[in-house]
Short mmCIF file of C-alpha atoms in Angstrom, two decimals:
data_model
loop_
_atom_site.label_atom_id
_atom_site.label_comp_id
_atom_site.label_asym_id
_atom_site.label_seq_id
_atom_site.Cartn_x
_atom_site.Cartn_y
_atom_site.Cartn_z
CA MET A 1 21.62 -35.95 -6.50
CA GLU A 2 18.66 -33.88 -7.25
CA ASP A 3 17.80 -31.01 -5.05
CA LYS A 4 14.59 -31.66 -2.77
CA TYR A 5 12.16 -29.07 -2.70
CA VAL A 6 9.02 -28.50 -0.22
CA ILE A 7 7.15 -26.79 -3.00
CA GLU A 8 7.47 -27.16 -6.80
CA MET A 9 5.14 -25.11 -9.02
CA ARG A 10 5.78 -26.67 -12.57
CA ASN A 11 4.86 -24.67 -15.84
CA ILE A 12 1.80 -22.92 -14.22
CA THR A 13 -0.43 -21.00 -16.75
CA LYS A 14 -3.42 -19.01 -15.60
CA GLU A 15 -5.62 -16.74 -18.05
CA PHE A 16 -8.27 -14.30 -17.24
CA PRO A 17 -10.55 -12.47 -19.66
CA GLY A 18 -8.26 -10.45 -21.58
CA ILE A 19 -5.04 -11.26 -19.84
CA LYS A 20 -2.60 -14.20 -19.26
CA ALA A 21 -1.80 -13.55 -15.57
CA ASN A 22 0.87 -16.52 -15.48
CA ASP A 23 2.51 -17.83 -18.64
CA ASN A 24 4.33 -21.15 -18.06
CA ILE A 25 5.92 -20.18 -14.70
CA THR A 26 8.18 -22.59 -12.68
CA LEU A 27 9.00 -21.89 -8.95
CA LYS A 28 10.73 -24.10 -6.51
CA LEU A 29 11.11 -23.48 -2.84
CA ARG A 30 13.51 -25.39 -0.38
CA LYS A 31 12.79 -26.12 3.36
CA GLY A 32 13.98 -23.06 5.68
CA GLU A 33 14.46 -20.85 2.70
CA ILE A 34 13.14 -17.38 2.22
CA HIS A 35 12.35 -17.10 -1.52
CA ALA A 36 11.44 -13.68 -2.77
CA LEU A 37 8.94 -13.26 -5.67
CA LEU A 38 9.74 -10.00 -7.42
CA GLY A 39 7.80 -8.23 -10.10
CA GLU A 40 6.03 -5.07 -11.38
CA ASN A 41 2.29 -4.24 -10.43
CA GLY A 42 0.37 -6.91 -12.41
CA ALA A 43 3.27 -9.09 -13.12
CA GLY A 44 1.33 -12.25 -11.83
CA LYS A 45 2.93 -12.73 -8.28
CA SER A 46 -0.28 -12.64 -6.34
CA THR A 47 -2.07 -14.80 -8.86
CA LEU A 48 0.83 -17.51 -8.71
CA MET A 49 0.46 -17.43 -4.84
CA SER A 50 -3.43 -17.61 -5.00
CA ILE A 51 -2.96 -20.72 -7.05
CA LEU A 52 -0.74 -22.32 -4.38
CA PHE A 53 -3.20 -21.51 -1.65
CA GLY A 54 -6.11 -23.06 -3.62
CA LEU A 55 -7.93 -19.62 -4.34
CA TYR A 56 -7.48 -20.08 -8.25
CA GLN A 57 -7.16 -23.35 -10.20
CA PRO A 58 -4.26 -23.38 -12.90
CA ASP A 59 -5.26 -23.68 -16.48
CA GLU A 60 -1.93 -25.77 -16.97
CA GLY A 61 0.84 -26.94 -14.99
CA GLU A 62 1.20 -28.96 -11.66
CA ILE A 63 2.22 -28.48 -8.01
CA LEU A 64 4.35 -30.93 -5.99
CA ILE A 65 4.79 -30.95 -2.17
CA ASN A 66 7.76 -32.77 -0.95
CA GLY A 67 8.09 -34.45 -4.50
CA GLU A 68 4.47 -35.56 -4.45
CA LYS A 69 1.95 -34.24 -6.97
CA VAL A 70 -1.00 -32.64 -5.26
CA LEU A 71 -4.46 -31.03 -5.99
CA ILE A 72 -5.09 -27.87 -4.16
CA ASN A 73 -8.81 -27.25 -4.88
CA ASP A 74 -9.40 -24.61 -2.14
CA PRO A 75 -7.72 -22.92 0.97
CA ASN A 76 -8.90 -25.76 3.34
CA ASP A 77 -6.56 -28.26 1.05
CA ALA A 78 -3.68 -25.88 1.24
CA THR A 79 -4.18 -25.73 5.01
CA LYS A 80 -4.03 -29.49 5.09
CA TYR A 81 -0.73 -29.44 3.33
CA GLY A 82 0.71 -26.96 5.83
CA ILE A 83 0.30 -23.98 3.46
CA GLY A 84 -0.56 -20.62 5.00
CA MET A 85 -1.04 -17.03 3.47
CA VAL A 86 -1.00 -13.68 4.58
CA HIS A 87 -2.94 -11.64 2.03
CA GLN A 88 -1.95 -8.07 0.80
CA HIS A 89 -5.35 -6.99 1.98
CA PHE A 90 -5.98 -8.73 5.29
CA LYS A 91 -8.81 -11.29 5.61
CA LEU A 92 -10.09 -10.37 9.20
CA VAL A 93 -13.39 -9.89 10.65
CA GLU A 94 -13.23 -6.41 12.20
CA CYS A 95 -15.85 -6.76 14.81
CA PHE A 96 -14.25 -10.11 16.09
CA THR A 97 -11.52 -10.17 18.75
CA VAL A 98 -7.95 -11.03 17.84
CA LEU A 99 -8.48 -14.46 19.39
CA ASP A 100 -11.67 -15.31 17.46
CA ASN A 101 -10.13 -14.34 14.29
CA ILE A 102 -7.15 -16.53 14.81
CA ILE A 103 -9.18 -19.58 15.77
CA LEU A 104 -11.99 -18.91 13.16
CA GLY A 105 -12.81 -22.12 11.37
CA SER A 106 -10.53 -24.18 13.49
CA GLU A 107 -12.38 -23.81 16.95
CA ASP A 108 -12.43 -26.19 19.75
CA SER A 109 -15.72 -26.94 20.90
CA LYS A 110 -17.54 -28.78 23.55
CA LEU A 111 -21.37 -29.70 23.50
CA GLY A 112 -21.85 -27.35 20.50
CA PHE A 113 -20.23 -24.45 22.27
CA VAL A 114 -16.86 -22.77 21.29
CA THR A 115 -14.22 -23.22 24.10
CA ARG A 116 -11.35 -20.95 24.03
CA LYS A 117 -9.01 -21.85 26.92
CA LYS A 118 -6.66 -24.39 24.97
CA SER A 119 -6.65 -22.22 21.88
CA ARG A 120 -5.66 -19.23 24.14
CA GLU A 121 -2.88 -21.21 25.69
CA LYS A 122 -1.52 -22.32 22.26
CA ILE A 123 -1.61 -18.79 20.94
CA ASN A 124 0.21 -17.51 24.05
CA LYS A 125 2.96 -19.97 23.58
CA LEU A 126 3.29 -19.07 19.89
CA MET A 127 3.28 -15.38 20.75
CA ASP A 128 6.20 -16.19 23.29
CA ASP A 129 8.05 -18.55 20.62
CA TYR A 130 7.95 -15.92 17.83
CA SER A 131 7.86 -12.65 19.65
CA LEU A 132 4.29 -11.82 18.13
CA HIS A 133 2.53 -10.33 20.89
CA VAL A 134 -0.91 -8.99 20.39
CA ASP A 135 -3.77 -8.41 22.91
CA LEU A 136 -6.05 -11.30 22.07
CA ASP A 137 -8.99 -9.57 23.67
CA LYS A 138 -9.07 -6.37 21.42
CA ARG A 139 -11.35 -6.18 18.47
CA ILE A 140 -9.58 -6.03 15.04
CA ASP A 141 -10.95 -2.43 14.44
CA GLU A 142 -9.15 -1.29 17.72
CA ILE A 143 -5.57 -2.33 16.89
CA SER A 144 -3.12 -0.98 14.31
CA VAL A 145 -2.31 -2.23 10.97
CA GLY A 146 0.94 -3.81 12.24
CA MET A 147 -0.80 -5.63 14.99
CA GLN A 148 -3.50 -7.03 12.30
CA GLN A 149 -0.58 -8.42 10.29
CA ARG A 150 0.63 -10.26 13.48
CA THR A 151 -2.83 -11.65 13.80
CA GLU A 152 -2.74 -12.95 10.28
CA ILE A 153 0.70 -14.63 11.01
CA LEU A 154 -0.60 -16.11 14.27
CA LYS A 155 -3.55 -17.57 12.16
CA MET A 156 -0.98 -19.46 9.97
CA LEU A 157 1.13 -20.67 12.90
CA TYR A 158 -1.97 -21.73 14.79
CA ARG A 159 -2.81 -24.03 11.95
CA ASP A 160 0.71 -25.39 12.12
CA SER A 161 1.63 -24.18 8.71
CA GLU A 162 5.21 -25.04 7.56
CA ILE A 163 5.11 -23.07 4.15
CA LEU A 164 4.30 -19.35 4.72
CA ILE A 165 3.23 -17.03 1.95
CA PHE A 166 3.53 -13.42 2.67
CA ASP A 167 1.82 -11.28 -0.08
CA GLU A 168 3.20 -7.76 -0.25
CA PRO A 169 3.47 -7.72 3.55
CA THR A 170 4.93 -4.54 4.06
CA ALA A 171 2.74 -2.44 1.60
CA VAL A 172 0.82 -0.73 4.57
CA LEU A 173 3.30 -0.90 7.21
CA THR A 174 5.49 1.84 8.83
CA PRO A 175 9.31 1.68 8.50
CA GLN A 176 9.57 0.61 12.26
CA GLU A 177 6.87 -2.04 11.63
CA ILE A 178 8.63 -3.28 8.36
CA GLU A 179 11.95 -3.80 10.48
CA GLY A 180 10.06 -5.80 13.00
CA LEU A 181 8.38 -7.92 10.43
CA ILE A 182 11.67 -8.58 8.81
CA HIS A 183 13.02 -9.76 12.04
CA ILE A 184 9.98 -12.14 12.56
CA ILE A 185 10.34 -13.60 9.12
CA LYS A 186 13.98 -14.44 9.52
CA ASN A 187 13.23 -16.04 12.93
CA LEU A 188 10.42 -18.14 11.24
CA ALA A 189 12.98 -19.40 8.61
CA LYS A 190 15.48 -20.27 11.40
CA GLU A 191 12.78 -22.48 12.94
CA GLY A 192 12.59 -24.44 9.75
CA LYS A 193 9.69 -22.66 8.15
CA SER A 194 9.76 -22.29 4.35
CA ILE A 195 8.59 -18.74 3.33
CA LEU A 196 7.58 -17.19 0.08
CA PHE A 197 7.89 -13.41 0.13
CA ILE A 198 6.05 -11.41 -2.57
CA SER A 199 7.36 -7.76 -2.90
CA HIS A 200 8.65 -5.18 -5.21
CA LYS A 201 10.63 -3.34 -2.65
CA LEU A 202 14.25 -4.04 -3.65
CA ASN A 203 15.89 -3.13 -0.44
CA GLU A 204 13.64 -5.47 1.68
CA ILE A 205 14.16 -8.42 -0.85
CA MET A 206 17.95 -7.67 -0.45
CA SER A 207 17.80 -7.73 3.44
CA VAL A 208 15.54 -10.60 3.97
CA SER A 209 15.52 -13.33 1.17
CA ASP A 210 18.06 -16.06 0.15
CA VAL A 211 16.83 -16.34 -3.31
CA CYS A 212 14.81 -14.15 -5.75
CA THR A 213 12.61 -15.12 -8.55
CA VAL A 214 11.60 -12.26 -11.09
CA LEU A 215 8.40 -12.23 -13.03
CA ARG A 216 7.64 -9.61 -15.72
CA LYS A 217 4.20 -9.41 -17.38
CA GLY A 218 3.19 -12.85 -16.30
CA LYS A 219 6.44 -14.53 -17.52
CA TYR A 220 9.39 -16.12 -15.62
CA ILE A 221 12.55 -14.01 -16.21
CA ASN A 222 15.12 -15.49 -13.63
CA THR A 223 16.05 -17.01 -10.35
CA VAL A 224 19.11 -15.61 -8.51
CA LYS A 225 20.83 -15.84 -5.16
CA THR A 226 20.31 -12.59 -3.54
CA SER A 227 23.82 -12.65 -2.11
CA GLU A 228 25.14 -12.52 -5.79
CA THR A 229 23.09 -9.82 -7.28
CA ASN A 230 22.06 -6.09 -6.47
CA THR A 231 19.05 -3.77 -6.66
CA ASP A 232 20.18 -2.23 -9.93
CA GLU A 233 20.23 -5.79 -11.51
CA LEU A 234 16.94 -6.85 -9.96
CA ALA A 235 15.27 -3.57 -11.00
CA LYS A 236 16.50 -4.01 -14.56
CA MET A 237 15.30 -7.64 -14.58
CA MET A 238 11.73 -6.67 -13.10
CA VAL A 239 11.01 -3.70 -15.53
CA GLY A 240 13.06 -4.58 -18.53
CA ARG A 241 15.18 -1.31 -18.36
CA ASP A 242 17.55 0.68 -16.21
CA VAL A 243 15.75 2.57 -13.37
CA SER A 244 16.91 5.85 -11.77
CA PHE A 245 16.43 5.87 -7.98
CA THR A 246 16.92 9.66 -7.65
CA VAL A 247 14.68 12.47 -9.13
CA ASP A 248 15.97 15.08 -11.41
CA LYS A 249 14.44 18.37 -10.90
CA GLU A 250 15.01 22.14 -11.14
CA LYS A 251 14.80 24.44 -8.14
CA ALA A 252 11.23 25.43 -7.29
CA LYS A 253 9.53 28.71 -8.34
CA PRO A 254 7.08 29.14 -5.64
CA LYS A 255 4.35 31.92 -6.30
CA ASN A 256 1.21 32.66 -4.54
CA ILE A 257 -0.20 30.89 -1.36
CA VAL A 258 -2.71 28.25 -2.39
CA LEU A 259 -3.42 26.60 0.95
CA ARG A 260 -2.87 28.10 4.44
CA LEU A 261 -3.62 26.62 7.89
CA ASP A 262 -3.79 29.04 10.87
CA ASN A 263 -3.69 27.53 14.35
CA VAL A 264 -5.47 24.26 13.43
CA SER A 265 -6.06 21.72 15.94
CA VAL A 266 -7.93 18.59 15.94
CA VAL A 267 -9.49 16.62 18.95
CA ASP A 268 -10.06 12.84 18.64
CA LYS A 269 -13.72 12.21 19.13
CA ASN A 270 -13.18 8.93 21.03
CA THR A 271 -10.34 9.69 23.35
CA LYS A 272 -11.13 13.50 23.48
CA LYS A 273 -7.31 14.24 23.24
CA SER A 274 -5.77 16.65 20.89
CA VAL A 275 -4.02 14.96 17.96
CA VAL A 276 -3.28 18.07 15.96
CA ASN A 277 -1.93 20.91 18.15
CA ASN A 278 -2.02 24.43 16.85
CA VAL A 279 -0.53 23.78 13.44
CA SER A 280 0.17 26.80 11.01
CA PHE A 281 1.84 26.59 7.62
CA SER A 282 1.11 27.40 3.99
CA VAL A 283 1.82 25.70 0.78
CA LYS A 284 2.47 28.06 -2.44
CA SER A 285 1.83 27.15 -6.18
CA GLY A 286 5.06 25.83 -7.78
CA GLU A 287 6.41 23.97 -4.77
CA ILE A 288 6.27 20.66 -3.07
CA VAL A 289 5.86 20.87 0.69
CA ALA A 290 6.29 17.53 2.51
CA VAL A 291 5.40 16.44 6.22
CA ALA A 292 7.63 13.92 7.41
CA GLY A 293 7.12 11.79 10.67
CA ILE A 294 6.73 8.51 12.29
CA ASP A 295 3.34 7.13 11.69
CA GLY A 296 0.80 7.88 14.29
CA ASN A 297 1.93 11.34 15.12
CA GLY A 298 -1.10 13.18 13.99
CA GLN A 299 -0.60 12.88 10.03
CA THR A 300 -4.04 11.16 9.50
CA PRO A 301 -6.18 13.53 11.46
CA LEU A 302 -4.49 16.48 9.67
CA ILE A 303 -4.94 15.02 6.26
CA ASN A 304 -8.55 14.57 7.05
CA ALA A 305 -8.95 17.98 8.24
CA ILE A 306 -7.51 19.49 5.14
CA THR A 307 -9.50 17.22 2.81
CA GLY A 308 -12.79 17.40 4.51
CA LEU A 309 -12.76 13.75 5.85
CA GLY A 310 -12.59 14.79 9.38
CA PRO A 311 -13.52 17.79 11.55
CA VAL A 312 -11.33 20.84 12.70
CA SER A 313 -11.57 21.55 16.43
CA SER A 314 -10.27 25.16 16.14
CA GLY A 315 -8.22 27.25 13.72
CA THR A 316 -8.93 28.04 10.09
CA ILE A 317 -8.03 26.45 6.70
CA THR A 318 -8.30 28.58 3.51
CA LEU A 319 -7.87 27.44 -0.02
CA LEU A 320 -7.22 30.09 -2.81
CA GLY A 321 -8.41 32.64 -0.14
CA ASN A 322 -11.74 30.74 0.49
CA ASP A 323 -12.40 29.67 4.15
CA ILE A 324 -13.08 25.83 3.78
CA THR A 325 -12.59 25.00 7.60
CA ASN A 326 -16.11 23.61 7.85
CA GLY A 327 -16.72 23.24 4.06
CA THR A 328 -17.83 20.04 2.21
CA ILE A 329 -15.65 17.80 0.23
CA LYS A 330 -17.49 18.94 -2.84
CA GLU A 331 -16.68 22.39 -2.25
CA ARG A 332 -12.87 21.73 -1.84
CA ILE A 333 -12.92 19.95 -5.08
CA MET A 334 -14.71 23.00 -6.70
CA TYR A 335 -11.77 25.20 -5.33
CA GLY A 336 -9.32 22.83 -6.83
CA LEU A 337 -8.28 20.15 -4.29
CA SER A 338 -7.06 16.97 -5.69
CA HIS A 339 -6.40 14.11 -3.08
CA ILE A 340 -4.45 10.77 -3.34
CA PRO A 341 -5.77 9.29 -0.10
CA GLU A 342 -3.82 7.01 2.43
CA ASP A 343 -6.44 4.07 2.03
CA ARG A 344 -7.08 3.37 -1.57
CA HIS A 345 -9.92 1.10 -0.71
CA LYS A 346 -11.78 3.13 2.03
CA HIS A 347 -11.44 6.59 0.41
CA GLY A 348 -9.91 6.03 -3.17
CA LEU A 349 -12.19 3.75 -5.04
CA ILE A 350 -15.55 2.21 -5.36
CA LEU A 351 -14.39 -1.40 -5.71
CA ASP A 352 -17.38 -2.61 -7.56
CA TYR A 353 -17.41 0.18 -10.22
CA SER A 354 -15.52 -0.23 -13.35
CA ILE A 355 -12.29 1.61 -13.62
CA ALA A 356 -14.00 4.04 -16.05
CA GLU A 357 -16.56 4.90 -13.58
CA ASN A 358 -14.02 5.52 -10.97
CA PHE A 359 -11.99 7.89 -13.17
CA VAL A 360 -15.01 10.34 -13.40
CA ILE A 361 -16.70 9.72 -9.94
CA GLU A 362 -16.11 13.26 -9.27
CA ARG A 363 -16.68 14.84 -12.64
CA TYR A 364 -19.68 12.66 -14.15
CA LEU A 365 -21.89 15.99 -14.25
CA GLU A 366 -19.31 17.88 -16.36
CA ASP A 367 -20.51 18.47 -19.99
CA ARG A 368 -17.78 16.40 -21.18
CA PHE A 369 -19.03 13.29 -19.38
CA SER A 370 -22.83 13.85 -19.62
CA TRP A 371 -25.53 15.08 -21.82
CA HIS A 372 -26.03 18.37 -19.93
CA ARG A 373 -29.72 18.92 -20.65
CA HIS A 374 -30.81 15.39 -19.39
CA ARG A 375 -27.89 14.68 -17.20
CA LEU A 376 -27.35 11.24 -19.16
CA ILE A 377 -23.91 9.71 -19.12
CA HIS A 378 -21.93 10.25 -22.29
CA PHE A 379 -20.51 6.61 -22.40
CA GLU A 380 -18.25 7.03 -25.38
CA ASN A 381 -16.54 10.06 -24.06
CA ARG A 382 -16.12 8.46 -20.60
CA LYS A 383 -14.52 5.43 -22.20
CA ASN A 384 -12.31 7.46 -24.47
CA TYR A 385 -10.97 9.47 -21.50
CA SER A 386 -10.58 6.23 -19.26
CA ASP A 387 -8.57 4.68 -22.14
CA TYR A 388 -6.37 7.83 -22.24
CA LEU A 389 -5.60 7.61 -18.58
CA ILE A 390 -5.03 3.94 -18.79
CA ASP A 391 -2.38 4.42 -21.58
CA ASN A 392 -0.75 7.45 -20.00
CA TYR A 393 -0.43 6.08 -16.67
CA ASP A 394 0.23 2.43 -17.55
CA VAL A 395 -2.71 1.13 -15.57
CA ARG A 396 -2.90 -2.64 -16.42
CA SER A 397 -6.08 -4.61 -16.30
CA GLY A 398 -7.77 -7.51 -18.06
CA GLN A 399 -10.58 -5.60 -19.74
CA GLY A 400 -9.36 -2.18 -19.95
CA SER A 401 -11.78 0.54 -19.01
CA ASN A 402 -14.41 -2.08 -18.35
CA THR A 403 -12.38 -3.75 -15.63
CA THR A 404 -13.78 -3.70 -12.16
CA ALA A 405 -11.63 -1.88 -9.74
CA ARG A 406 -11.67 -4.74 -7.25
CA SER A 407 -10.23 -7.27 -9.66
CA MET A 408 -7.09 -5.23 -10.27
CA SER A 409 -3.83 -5.61 -8.47
CA GLY A 410 -3.15 -3.15 -5.47
CA GLY A 411 -0.55 -1.42 -7.56
CA ASN A 412 -2.70 -0.76 -10.46
CA GLN A 413 -5.49 0.20 -8.21
CA GLN A 414 -3.12 2.92 -6.77
CA LYS A 415 -1.85 4.06 -10.30
CA ALA A 416 -5.52 4.52 -11.30
CA ILE A 417 -6.16 6.90 -8.36
CA VAL A 418 -3.07 8.81 -9.07
CA ALA A 419 -4.01 9.01 -12.62
CA ARG A 420 -7.49 10.51 -12.03
CA GLU A 421 -6.15 13.04 -9.39
CA LEU A 422 -3.29 14.31 -11.28
CA ASP A 423 -5.19 14.62 -14.58
CA LYS A 424 -8.12 16.69 -13.46
CA ASP A 425 -7.91 20.59 -13.04
CA HIS A 426 -6.51 21.27 -9.60
CA SER A 427 -4.78 24.13 -7.65
CA ILE A 428 -3.40 21.78 -4.93
CA LEU A 429 -2.55 18.10 -4.79
CA VAL A 430 -2.59 16.49 -1.34
CA ALA A 431 -0.58 13.25 -1.88
CA CYS A 432 -0.63 10.81 0.90
CA GLN A 433 1.70 7.79 0.47
CA PRO A 434 1.28 8.35 -3.42
CA THR A 435 3.53 5.44 -4.25
CA ARG A 436 2.36 2.77 -1.67
CA GLY A 437 2.28 -0.38 -3.22
CA LEU A 438 4.04 0.57 -6.52
CA ASP A 439 7.14 -0.80 -8.00
CA VAL A 440 10.45 0.98 -8.85
CA GLY A 441 9.38 1.66 -12.34
CA ALA A 442 6.08 3.14 -11.47
CA ILE A 443 7.55 5.10 -8.57
CA GLU A 444 10.00 6.70 -10.92
CA ASP A 445 7.24 7.61 -13.39
CA ILE A 446 4.92 9.02 -10.60
CA HIS A 447 7.53 10.98 -9.14
CA LYS A 448 8.41 12.55 -12.52
CA LYS A 449 4.61 13.35 -12.93
CA ILE A 450 4.57 15.05 -9.41
CA ILE A 451 7.43 17.17 -10.31
CA ASN A 452 5.74 18.02 -13.58
CA ASP A 453 2.58 19.08 -11.79
CA ARG A 454 4.71 21.37 -9.44
CA ASP A 455 6.37 22.80 -12.59
CA ASN A 456 2.92 23.41 -14.29
CA GLY A 457 1.90 25.71 -11.24
CA ALA A 458 0.22 23.38 -8.84
CA ALA A 459 0.84 23.21 -5.19
CA VAL A 460 1.81 19.86 -3.71
CA LEU A 461 1.43 18.72 -0.16
CA LEU A 462 3.14 15.41 0.38
CA PHE A 463 2.56 13.11 3.26
CA SER A 464 4.81 10.02 3.16
CA LEU A 465 6.42 7.76 5.36
CA GLU A 466 9.21 6.86 2.96
CA LEU A 467 12.05 9.29 3.84
CA ASP A 468 13.74 8.78 0.52
CA GLU A 469 10.59 9.92 -1.21
CA VAL A 470 10.36 13.13 0.95
CA LEU A 471 13.98 13.96 0.43
CA ASN A 472 13.66 13.15 -3.23
CA LEU A 473 10.60 15.21 -3.94
CA ALA A 474 10.24 18.00 -1.27
CA ASP A 475 11.28 21.60 -1.88
CA ARG A 476 10.47 22.38 2.01
CA ILE A 477 9.85 19.88 4.70
CA TYR A 478 8.00 20.19 7.97
CA VAL A 479 8.54 17.53 10.71
CA ILE A 480 5.50 16.40 12.76
CA TYR A 481 5.73 14.92 16.27
CA ASP A 482 3.00 14.20 18.70
CA GLY A 483 0.53 16.43 16.55
CA GLU A 484 2.86 19.39 16.38
CA PHE A 485 5.12 20.78 13.77
CA VAL A 486 8.56 20.55 15.43
CA ALA A 487 10.86 21.59 12.64
CA HIS A 488 10.91 23.14 9.17
CA PHE A 489 13.66 22.90 6.53
CA ILE A 490 14.48 24.02 3.09
CA ASN A 491 15.53 20.84 1.29
CA ASN A 492 19.00 21.69 0.04
CA GLY A 493 20.84 18.27 0.09
CA LEU A 494 19.14 17.19 3.41
CA LYS A 495 19.80 13.53 4.67
CA PRO A 496 17.67 11.30 6.75
CA GLU A 497 19.73 11.83 9.79
CA ASP A 498 19.15 15.55 9.48
CA LEU A 499 15.42 14.77 10.36
CA GLY A 500 15.86 11.89 12.71
CA LEU A 501 16.19 13.65 16.04
CA TYR A 502 12.98 15.80 15.17
CA MET A 503 10.98 12.84 14.18
CA THR A 504 11.57 11.06 17.36
CA GLY A 505 10.86 14.17 19.49
CA SER A 506 14.50 14.49 20.91
CA LYS A 507 14.85 17.84 19.28
CA LYS A 508 12.50 20.85 18.58
CA MET A 509 12.98 24.12 16.68
CA LYS A 510 11.80 27.54 18.06
CA LYS A 511 7.98 28.30 17.04
CA GLU A 512 9.11 31.37 14.96
CA ASN A 513 11.50 29.26 12.94
CA ILE A 514 8.88 26.76 12.02
CA VAL A 515 5.95 28.87 10.77
CA CYS A 516 6.13 29.67 6.99
#
């Protein structure tokens, strides 16, 4: 007897200008199953799920729900068929409350006025049933990214969705939030929900999914039971070659101090509380210094103080001997600061500019990219340079250098930022979550490039929530807790447990052993 599926996507093909995003892909989902969709950045995962949710229409192929052929013309049709989707970049109205975001488009009303009592009762029950508690009266811009994701999940459950799509759900979460989300997803499956889980993180797929379908460059590769495979096999299917999960590097040869912080503190302008407390450290050319810690312990305000995105309340910051404590971002760039930001949309790209324009956004007045006398853009040189970066950093897009940044996958947006910041002349690279949203093949490549940057004499300051990344790349590691540096290690075969007690605040080194 033939298996029954709640969803069948048969022979789906979707083409955009210059690229075939989905090429004859078939995907089948059973009731109560967690089905992972694995692939490189730009493999076509999000496009396939956007077709299922009605955001795109397939050029070829058909969709069946519970064995019946259906047409899903828009997200309203998808909702009607019980399909919900949590997008990689959340679809929330920041100035609305959590409650109003959940009910938006499905509001109860009386005499033309929105009524919230019944909605609140239903949402409170859902929060209790699925352990998804969020403050319903907080605005979206007042809650954490993890809470925003819970809001998106509640939006689906409020609409009685039975088929739940999670598009790269862990890309912007902390390790603790990821653990909580995986627990939630497993509970949803136990309740009979059918789940499609898009990811390129192999360990997560192994821990959460029952079945995994692998795509590569828009084509279907294979579907396997997760219990019958391993991360090495999945990685090879995903990228088409063996992938190394460790970084080969020689011992660092640090030289002169490039960046120095002396007693730097930052006070939050809203709470008036100190979020960075009297931090002192230095980074030398030819070394990678990492800052490790649980998210929310002062990393972001410290990054902002160093890069010029936020103020310094007290202390001094020097770059190549120049006091940049109150300097502009432009001055920091002039002294050789490259910055891979935490938020690629907010601080990394102008989304409606082409990728070529984004590559030279800080350099367009250089003689290489403009006719110096008249300050007119040298379009041919700009395109040639953009084509070079696209080729060397494997930035995939439909229309090459002319592609609008917004239309690219999140992983390829990240690769574009990494390419721009590593390729320009710089004395220090401040790399904040540099491989966030990248597949294992791209991570391997970027790690090699960061090591090469160090070996070519740059100083590298790494902020990462991925302990494996910190331990693979760093020569020295500072641990931050509650806005303070509480430990300093030379990375000579350290393990995660060596850092754990310091990261949770259970242990702290003496001050004289930390400053370096």
